Amino acid sequence: MDTPLASDKAPGLLRNRFMQVILLSNLLLQLGIWVRNFAILLYVADTTNNDPSAISLISVAEFAPIFVFSFIGGTFADRWLPKRTMIWCDFLSAVSVFAVLLAIHFGSWQSVYFVTFISAVLSQFSQPSALRLFKQHVPEEQLQQAMALFQTLVAMFMVLGPMLGTFTYSTFGLETSIAVMGVIFLLSALVLFLLPKDMQQSQTGGVNGEFRQQFMEGFRYVWRSPVLRMLGAAFIVAGLGVGISQTLNLFVVTERLGKNEEFLQYLLMVNGAAMLVGGGAVAVFAKRVTPQLLLAIGMLVSAVCTAFIGYSTSVPLTLFVQFLSGLAFPCIHTGISTMIMKWSDSSIVGRVNGVLNPLFIGMMVVSMSLAGALKDMFSLVSIFTGAGVLYLIGALAMVPIMNQQKPENAQAAPPAAAVLDMDRR
């Protein structure tokens, strides 16, 4: 009975106006982000002579604001019109980029950190707004495929992004790279005007009342759902593992493989090519696999691959393991996104994201902040093995909820409006 539906999913999804616009906007943003990421990484590495603390501070600047502002951004995203919110966020990001560009031009090189910082703050209002639009404009049975398609686009830039970012910085320098990012944010804001008109009623439904009450409701909603609670536990341990491994990848290249810093782009390209393949596979088979199982598979494979990357001193072996890791990553991303949307009422999805995201990001920021110190104390082999164990614990956290059904069938969490009514009593 599910087979004919599955065969119709991809064409119907790609004809969806919302999907067309949101994918085009994300394509532009991915281009700008990758140019930014590599320009800042290579610039800081050149300026500080590969200082581990300075390099890890880039990641802290990117992810620390997520921990601080995700709660607030998710609450406001449930109150505001999502299309308008996303447009304003992209526009303000562009303005902030040009302001920082002026500071860099007049000699304040440390301002490069603020490019990432400000963008990360604004994304905490834009991202949950995008989730609300997915809930509104994508049929529920297509959500997992939509997330897989979204991840495939990200994977495409895992392949192209490092080349584009390195080429732009090497050819034109930091200031041009930053300016490109600002222009791309403006273009993304213009593209978002093509989104379907905001549903006025969805902005008020289920989010009336005081801000503090709505803010706390996100925590209560997550706590009452067994699935969201375990997802939160998986986020905590996975965040610790991701932060360590991502921050120290550059040193895997230079110390374990004996290559220069620019070789990192090839590792990321191989990983991205595998993500492209894996995202396509998830999109095809999404109907047959539960998001819990997808997430568990992705984290289990990541556990093994992360440990192997720490041990390997062979370039071909490391590239092969990176490819396997990339195949599994779309399972993680798609599983997480689908679980958040399926187990959250549309009126509270922003706040649920605002509660869960900081659990992952907060732990990732902690491990990123400690990565430099850990490298001074332990070998890369020990650090990456520990990161692999953390991934494994995250995979095991999915076992108790593997057979849970979405709330419409199993009532895993009460509707947001019902909980708000209980609060009023």
GROMACS .gro file of N, CA and C in nm, residues 26-163:
model
  414
   26ASN      N    1   1.873   2.818   0.025
   26ASN     CA    2   1.977   2.745   0.095
   26ASN      C    3   2.101   2.725   0.008
   27LEU      N    4   2.081   2.710  -0.121
   27LEU     CA    5   2.195   2.698  -0.213
   27LEU      C    6   2.283   2.823  -0.203
   28LEU      N    7   2.219   2.940  -0.204
   28LEU     CA    8   2.294   3.064  -0.194
   28LEU      C    9   2.365   3.074  -0.059
   29LEU      N   10   2.294   3.039   0.049
   29LEU     CA   11   2.353   3.049   0.181
   29LEU      C   12   2.470   2.953   0.198
   30GLN      N   13   2.458   2.833   0.145
   30GLN     CA   14   2.568   2.737   0.153
   30GLN      C   15   2.692   2.790   0.083
   31LEU      N   16   2.670   2.854  -0.031
   31LEU     CA   17   2.783   2.912  -0.105
   31LEU      C   18   2.853   3.017  -0.020
   32GLY      N   19   2.775   3.108   0.039
   32GLY     CA   20   2.834   3.213   0.123
   32GLY      C   21   2.902   3.158   0.247
   33ILE      N   22   2.840   3.060   0.309
   33ILE     CA   23   2.895   3.004   0.433
   33ILE      C   24   3.029   2.935   0.408
   34TRP      N   25   3.038   2.860   0.297
   34TRP     CA   26   3.163   2.789   0.271
   34TRP      C   27   3.276   2.885   0.234
   35VAL      N   28   3.244   2.988   0.161
   35VAL     CA   29   3.346   3.090   0.132
   35VAL      C   30   3.392   3.153   0.263
   36ARG      N   31   3.297   3.184   0.350
   36ARG     CA   32   3.331   3.242   0.480
   36ARG      C   33   3.415   3.148   0.564
   37ASN      N   34   3.370   3.023   0.575
   37ASN     CA   35   3.438   2.928   0.663
   37ASN      C   36   3.585   2.910   0.627
   38PHE      N   37   3.612   2.889   0.499
   38PHE     CA   38   3.750   2.863   0.460
   38PHE      C   39   3.833   2.990   0.458
   39ALA      N   40   3.771   3.103   0.423
   39ALA     CA   41   3.847   3.228   0.426
   39ALA      C   42   3.893   3.258   0.569
   40ILE      N   43   3.802   3.245   0.664
   40ILE     CA   44   3.838   3.276   0.803
   40ILE      C   45   3.935   3.172   0.859
   41LEU      N   46   3.912   3.044   0.831
   41LEU     CA   47   4.000   2.939   0.880
   41LEU      C   48   4.143   2.960   0.830
   42LEU      N   49   4.159   2.979   0.699
   42LEU     CA   50   4.293   2.994   0.643
   42LEU      C   51   4.357   3.125   0.686
   43TYR      N   52   4.275   3.231   0.700
   43TYR     CA   53   4.329   3.360   0.742
   43TYR      C   54   4.381   3.354   0.886
   44VAL      N   55   4.302   3.296   0.975
   44VAL     CA   56   4.344   3.286   1.115
   44VAL      C   57   4.466   3.194   1.128
   45ALA      N   58   4.465   3.085   1.053
   45ALA     CA   59   4.581   2.993   1.056
   45ALA      C   60   4.707   3.065   1.009
   46ASP      N   61   4.697   3.146   0.903
   46ASP     CA   62   4.813   3.220   0.853
   46ASP      C   63   4.858   3.327   0.953
   47THR      N   64   4.760   3.397   1.010
   47THR     CA   65   4.792   3.510   1.099
   47THR      C   66   4.851   3.465   1.231
   48THR      N   67   4.805   3.351   1.284
   48THR     CA   68   4.848   3.307   1.417
   48THR      C   69   4.948   3.192   1.412
   49ASN      N   70   4.993   3.159   1.292
   49ASN     CA   71   5.088   3.047   1.276
   49ASN      C   72   5.031   2.916   1.332
   50ASN      N   73   4.905   2.887   1.292
   50ASN     CA   74   4.838   2.761   1.328
   50ASN      C   75   4.820   2.742   1.479
   51ASP      N   76   4.791   2.851   1.549
   51ASP     CA   77   4.768   2.841   1.693
   51ASP      C   78   4.638   2.764   1.719
   52PRO      N   79   4.641   2.650   1.791
   52PRO     CA   80   4.519   2.569   1.813
   52PRO      C   81   4.408   2.646   1.883
   53SER      N   82   4.444   2.732   1.978
   53SER     CA   83   4.341   2.807   2.051
   53SER      C   84   4.272   2.907   1.960
   54ALA      N   85   4.348   2.975   1.877
   54ALA     CA   86   4.289   3.073   1.785
   54ALA      C   87   4.199   3.005   1.682
   55ILE      N   88   4.242   2.887   1.635
   55ILE     CA   89   4.162   2.813   1.537
   55ILE      C   90   4.034   2.760   1.600
   56SER      N   91   4.045   2.706   1.721
   56SER     CA   92   3.925   2.654   1.787
   56SER      C   93   3.827   2.765   1.823
   57LEU      N   94   3.879   2.889   1.841
   57LEU     CA   95   3.791   3.002   1.873
   57LEU      C   96   3.695   3.033   1.758
   58ILE      N   97   3.733   2.998   1.635
   58ILE     CA   98   3.641   3.016   1.522
   58ILE      C   99   3.515   2.935   1.544
   59SER      N  100   3.532   2.810   1.583
   59SER     CA  101   3.417   2.723   1.607
   59SER      C  102   3.336   2.769   1.726
   60VAL      N  103   3.405   2.819   1.829
   60VAL     CA  104   3.333   2.871   1.946
   60VAL      C  105   3.247   2.991   1.906
   61ALA      N  106   3.302   3.080   1.823
   61ALA     CA  107   3.227   3.197   1.777
   61ALA      C  108   3.105   3.157   1.695
   62GLU      N  109   3.114   3.044   1.625
   62GLU     CA  110   3.003   2.997   1.544
   62GLU      C  111   2.895   2.931   1.627
   63PHE      N  112   2.934   2.854   1.728
   63PHE     CA  113   2.836   2.771   1.797
   63PHE      C  114   2.794   2.821   1.934
   64ALA      N  115   2.875   2.903   2.000
   64ALA     CA  116   2.837   2.954   2.132
   64ALA      C  117   2.706   3.036   2.127
   65PRO      N  118   2.685   3.123   2.028
   65PRO     CA  119   2.559   3.198   2.023
   65PRO      C  120   2.438   3.107   2.008
   66ILE      N  121   2.457   2.991   1.946
   66ILE     CA  122   2.345   2.900   1.929
   66ILE      C  123   2.296   2.853   2.065
   67PHE      N  124   2.390   2.824   2.154
   67PHE     CA  125   2.352   2.780   2.288
   67PHE      C  126   2.278   2.890   2.362
   68VAL      N  127   2.320   3.014   2.347
   68VAL     CA  128   2.262   3.125   2.422
   68VAL      C  129   2.128   3.169   2.363
   69PHE      N  130   2.118   3.177   2.230
   69PHE     CA  131   2.002   3.239   2.167
   69PHE      C  132   1.899   3.141   2.113
   70SER      N  133   1.929   3.012   2.111
   70SER     CA  134   1.836   2.917   2.053
   70SER      C  135   1.704   2.913   2.129
   71PHE      N  136   1.708   2.918   2.262
   71PHE     CA  137   1.585   2.918   2.342
   71PHE      C  138   1.497   3.037   2.305
   72ILE      N  139   1.561   3.155   2.302
   72ILE     CA  140   1.487   3.279   2.273
   72ILE      C  141   1.439   3.280   2.130
   73GLY      N  142   1.527   3.243   2.035
   73GLY     CA  143   1.490   3.245   1.894
   73GLY      C  144   1.375   3.151   1.863
   74GLY      N  145   1.375   3.032   1.924
   74GLY     CA  146   1.266   2.938   1.901
   74GLY      C  147   1.133   2.991   1.951
   75THR      N  148   1.135   3.060   2.065
   75THR     CA  149   1.011   3.116   2.120
   75THR      C  150   0.957   3.226   2.032
   76PHE      N  151   1.044   3.317   1.989
   76PHE     CA  152   0.999   3.424   1.900
   76PHE      C  153   0.956   3.370   1.764
   77ALA      N  154   1.021   3.265   1.717
   77ALA     CA  155   0.984   3.207   1.587
   77ALA      C  156   0.841   3.155   1.590
   78ASP      N  157   0.796   3.105   1.706
   78ASP     CA  158   0.657   3.059   1.718
   78ASP      C  159   0.559   3.175   1.728
   79ARG      N  160   0.607   3.295   1.759
   79ARG     CA  161   0.521   3.413   1.772
   79ARG      C  162   0.515   3.494   1.643
   80TRP      N  163   0.625   3.500   1.571
   80TRP     CA  164   0.635   3.586   1.454
   80TRP      C  165   0.596   3.512   1.326
   81LEU      N  166   0.568   3.590   1.221
   81LEU     CA  167   0.542   3.531   1.090
   81LEU      C  168   0.673   3.475   1.034
   82PRO      N  169   0.677   3.345   1.000
   82PRO     CA  170   0.806   3.282   0.965
   82PRO      C  171   0.872   3.336   0.839
   83LYS      N  172   0.793   3.361   0.734
   83LYS     CA  173   0.855   3.413   0.611
   83LYS      C  174   0.921   3.548   0.637
   84ARG      N  175   0.848   3.637   0.702
   84ARG     CA  176   0.903   3.770   0.731
   84ARG      C  177   1.028   3.760   0.819
   85THR      N  178   1.025   3.670   0.916
   85THR     CA  179   1.139   3.653   1.006
   85THR      C  180   1.263   3.610   0.929
   86MET      N  181   1.248   3.513   0.839
   86MET     CA  182   1.363   3.464   0.761
   86MET      C  183   1.421   3.573   0.672
   87ILE      N  184   1.334   3.654   0.609
   87ILE     CA  185   1.382   3.762   0.522
   87ILE      C  186   1.462   3.864   0.602
   88TRP      N  187   1.409   3.904   0.717
   88TRP     CA  188   1.478   4.002   0.800
   88TRP      C  189   1.611   3.948   0.851
   89CYS      N  190   1.615   3.822   0.886
   89CYS     CA  191   1.740   3.763   0.936
   89CYS      C  192   1.849   3.765   0.829
   90ASP      N  193   1.815   3.730   0.706
   90ASP     CA  194   1.915   3.732   0.599
   90ASP      C  195   1.960   3.875   0.569
   91PHE      N  196   1.863   3.969   0.572
   91PHE     CA  197   1.898   4.109   0.545
   91PHE      C  198   1.990   4.165   0.654
   92LEU      N  199   1.957   4.140   0.780
   92LEU     CA  200   2.040   4.189   0.890
   92LEU      C  201   2.177   4.121   0.890
   93SER      N  202   2.183   3.996   0.849
   93SER     CA  203   2.312   3.928   0.837
   93SER      C  204   2.400   3.998   0.735
   94ALA      N  205   2.340   4.036   0.622
   94ALA     CA  206   2.417   4.106   0.519
   94ALA      C  207   2.469   4.240   0.571
   95VAL      N  208   2.383   4.314   0.641
   95VAL     CA  209   2.424   4.443   0.697
   95VAL      C  210   2.540   4.425   0.794
   96SER      N  211   2.530   4.324   0.880
   96SER     CA  212   2.636   4.301   0.979
   96SER      C  213   2.767   4.261   0.912
   97VAL      N  214   2.759   4.184   0.804
   97VAL     CA  215   2.879   4.143   0.732
   97VAL      C  216   2.953   4.265   0.676
   98PHE      N  217   2.878   4.358   0.616
   98PHE     CA  218   2.943   4.476   0.560
   98PHE      C  219   3.000   4.567   0.669
   99ALA      N  220   2.936   4.570   0.785
   99ALA     CA  221   2.990   4.649   0.897
   99ALA      C  222   3.122   4.590   0.945
  100VAL      N  223   3.126   4.456   0.957
  100VAL     CA  224   3.250   4.390   0.998
  100VAL      C  225   3.358   4.407   0.892
  101LEU      N  226   3.318   4.407   0.766
  101LEU     CA  227   3.414   4.426   0.657
  101LEU      C  228   3.487   4.559   0.671
  102LEU      N  229   3.413   4.663   0.711
  102LEU     CA  230   3.476   4.793   0.732
  102LEU      C  231   3.579   4.787   0.845
  103ALA      N  232   3.543   4.716   0.953
  103ALA     CA  233   3.635   4.702   1.066
  103ALA      C  234   3.763   4.630   1.024
  104ILE      N  235   3.748   4.525   0.945
  104ILE     CA  236   3.865   4.450   0.897
  104ILE      C  237   3.952   4.539   0.808
  105HIS      N  238   3.886   4.617   0.723
  105HIS     CA  239   3.959   4.703   0.631
  105HIS      C  240   4.047   4.803   0.705
  106PHE      N  241   4.000   4.849   0.821
  106PHE     CA  242   4.075   4.948   0.897
  106PHE      C  243   4.165   4.886   1.003
  107GLY      N  244   4.194   4.756   0.988
  107GLY     CA  245   4.302   4.696   1.065
  107GLY      C  246   4.265   4.607   1.180
  108SER      N  247   4.138   4.586   1.207
  108SER     CA  248   4.099   4.500   1.319
  108SER      C  249   4.075   4.358   1.269
  109TRP      N  250   4.183   4.279   1.257
  109TRP     CA  251   4.168   4.145   1.198
  109TRP      C  252   4.085   4.053   1.287
  110GLN      N  253   4.083   4.079   1.418
  110GLN     CA  254   4.004   3.993   1.508
  110GLN      C  255   3.855   4.003   1.478
  111SER      N  256   3.815   4.103   1.402
  111SER     CA  257   3.673   4.118   1.367
  111SER      C  258   3.620   4.001   1.285
  112VAL      N  259   3.710   3.920   1.228
  112VAL     CA  260   3.663   3.805   1.150
  112VAL      C  261   3.576   3.713   1.235
  113TYR      N  262   3.603   3.707   1.364
  113TYR     CA  263   3.523   3.622   1.451
  113TYR      C  264   3.377   3.670   1.458
  114PHE      N  265   3.357   3.802   1.447
  114PHE     CA  266   3.223   3.856   1.460
  114PHE      C  267   3.137   3.827   1.338
  115VAL      N  268   3.199   3.806   1.222
  115VAL     CA  269   3.121   3.766   1.104
  115VAL      C  270   3.045   3.638   1.134
  116THR      N  271   3.117   3.541   1.189
  116THR     CA  272   3.055   3.414   1.223
  116THR      C  273   2.959   3.428   1.339
  117PHE      N  274   2.997   3.506   1.439
  117PHE     CA  275   2.916   3.523   1.560
  117PHE      C  276   2.778   3.581   1.529
  118ILE      N  277   2.775   3.690   1.455
  118ILE     CA  278   2.648   3.757   1.427
  118ILE      C  279   2.558   3.670   1.339
  119SER      N  280   2.619   3.605   1.240
  119SER     CA  281   2.542   3.514   1.154
  119SER      C  282   2.478   3.402   1.236
  120ALA      N  283   2.553   3.349   1.333
  120ALA     CA  284   2.501   3.241   1.417
  120ALA      C  285   2.385   3.288   1.503
  121VAL      N  286   2.393   3.410   1.554
  121VAL     CA  287   2.283   3.464   1.637
  121VAL      C  288   2.155   3.473   1.555
  122LEU      N  289   2.164   3.532   1.437
  122LEU     CA  290   2.044   3.551   1.355
  122LEU      C  291   1.987   3.419   1.305
  123SER      N  292   2.073   3.320   1.286
  123SER     CA  293   2.023   3.190   1.239
  123SER      C  294   1.931   3.125   1.342
  124GLN      N  295   1.942   3.163   1.469
  124GLN     CA  296   1.857   3.104   1.573
  124GLN      C  297   1.714   3.153   1.565
  125PHE      N  298   1.690   3.260   1.491
  125PHE     CA  299   1.555   3.305   1.463
  125PHE      C  300   1.507   3.253   1.328
  126SER      N  301   1.600   3.240   1.234
  126SER     CA  302   1.564   3.196   1.099
  126SER      C  303   1.538   3.046   1.091
  127GLN      N  304   1.623   2.965   1.153
  127GLN     CA  305   1.611   2.819   1.141
  127GLN      C  306   1.479   2.765   1.194
  128PRO      N  307   1.436   2.801   1.317
  128PRO     CA  308   1.305   2.750   1.362
  128PRO      C  309   1.189   2.801   1.279
  129SER      N  310   1.204   2.920   1.221
  129SER     CA  311   1.099   2.970   1.131
  129SER      C  312   1.089   2.883   1.007
  130ALA      N  313   1.203   2.836   0.957
  130ALA     CA  314   1.203   2.745   0.843
  130ALA      C  315   1.135   2.613   0.878
  131LEU      N  316   1.157   2.563   0.999
  131LEU     CA  317   1.091   2.439   1.042
  131LEU      C  318   0.939   2.457   1.044
  132ARG      N  319   0.894   2.573   1.089
  132ARG     CA  320   0.749   2.599   1.089
  132ARG      C  321   0.693   2.596   0.947
  133LEU      N  322   0.769   2.652   0.852
  133LEU     CA  323   0.723   2.652   0.713
  133LEU      C  324   0.722   2.512   0.655
  134PHE      N  325   0.820   2.429   0.693
  134PHE     CA  326   0.817   2.290   0.649
  134PHE      C  327   0.690   2.222   0.699
  135LYS      N  328   0.655   2.245   0.824
  135LYS     CA  329   0.533   2.186   0.880
  135LYS      C  330   0.408   2.233   0.805
  136GLN      N  331   0.409   2.358   0.760
  136GLN     CA  332   0.292   2.415   0.694
  136GLN      C  333   0.279   2.372   0.548
  137HIS      N  334   0.392   2.362   0.479
  137HIS     CA  335   0.387   2.350   0.332
  137HIS      C  336   0.431   2.215   0.277
  138VAL      N  337   0.480   2.125   0.362
  138VAL     CA  338   0.521   1.992   0.316
  138VAL      C  339   0.432   1.887   0.383
  139PRO      N  340   0.364   1.802   0.306
  139PRO     CA  341   0.281   1.695   0.365
  139PRO      C  342   0.365   1.609   0.459
  140GLU      N  343   0.302   1.563   0.567
  140GLU     CA  344   0.377   1.490   0.670
  140GLU      C  345   0.447   1.367   0.617
  141GLU      N  346   0.382   1.297   0.524
  141GLU     CA  347   0.444   1.175   0.472
  141GLU      C  348   0.566   1.205   0.384
  142GLN      N  349   0.584   1.334   0.349
  142GLN     CA  350   0.700   1.372   0.267
  142GLN      C  351   0.811   1.439   0.349
  143LEU      N  352   0.788   1.458   0.478
  143LEU     CA  353   0.884   1.533   0.559
  143LEU      C  354   1.022   1.469   0.558
  144GLN      N  355   1.029   1.337   0.575
  144GLN     CA  356   1.158   1.271   0.583
  144GLN      C  357   1.232   1.282   0.450
  145GLN      N  358   1.159   1.271   0.340
  145GLN     CA  359   1.222   1.288   0.209
  145GLN      C  360   1.267   1.432   0.188
  146ALA      N  361   1.186   1.528   0.237
  146ALA     CA  362   1.224   1.668   0.225
  146ALA      C  363   1.353   1.697   0.300
  147MET      N  364   1.366   1.640   0.419
  147MET     CA  365   1.488   1.659   0.496
  147MET      C  366   1.608   1.594   0.427
  148ALA      N  367   1.586   1.478   0.367
  148ALA     CA  368   1.694   1.411   0.294
  148ALA      C  369   1.738   1.493   0.173
  149LEU      N  370   1.640   1.552   0.104
  149LEU     CA  371   1.672   1.636  -0.012
  149LEU      C  372   1.749   1.760   0.031
  150PHE      N  373   1.708   1.818   0.143
  150PHE     CA  374   1.777   1.934   0.199
  150PHE      C  375   1.921   1.897   0.233
  151GLN      N  376   1.939   1.779   0.292
  151GLN     CA  377   2.073   1.733   0.329
  151GLN      C  378   2.159   1.705   0.206
  152THR      N  379   2.096   1.662   0.098
  152THR     CA  380   2.170   1.637  -0.026
  152THR      C  381   2.230   1.766  -0.080
  153LEU      N  382   2.156   1.875  -0.067
  153LEU     CA  383   2.209   2.005  -0.110
  153LEU      C  384   2.328   2.046  -0.025
  154VAL      N  385   2.317   2.025   0.106
  154VAL     CA  386   2.430   2.053   0.196
  154VAL      C  387   2.551   1.969   0.155
  155ALA      N  388   2.526   1.843   0.123
  155ALA     CA  389   2.635   1.753   0.084
  155ALA      C  390   2.702   1.799  -0.045
  156MET      N  391   2.624   1.852  -0.136
  156MET     CA  392   2.682   1.902  -0.261
  156MET      C  393   2.788   2.008  -0.233
  157PHE      N  394   2.760   2.093  -0.134
  157PHE     CA  395   2.856   2.197  -0.100
  157PHE      C  396   2.969   2.146  -0.012
  158MET      N  397   2.951   2.029   0.048
  158MET     CA  398   3.065   1.967   0.114
  158MET      C  399   3.171   1.929   0.011
  159VAL      N  400   3.126   1.904  -0.111
  159VAL     CA  401   3.218   1.872  -0.221
  159VAL      C  402   3.273   2.000  -0.284
  160LEU      N  403   3.183   2.093  -0.318
  160LEU     CA  404   3.223   2.212  -0.390
  160LEU      C  405   3.274   2.323  -0.299
  161GLY      N  406   3.219   2.330  -0.178
  161GLY     CA  407   3.249   2.441  -0.088
  161GLY      C  408   3.396   2.459  -0.056
  162PRO      N  409   3.468   2.353  -0.014
  162PRO     CA  410   3.610   2.371   0.016
  162PRO      C  411   3.690   2.426  -0.101
  163MET      N  412   3.660   2.379  -0.222
  163MET     CA  413   3.732   2.429  -0.340
  163MET      C  414   3.700   2.576  -0.363
   0.00000   0.00000   0.00000
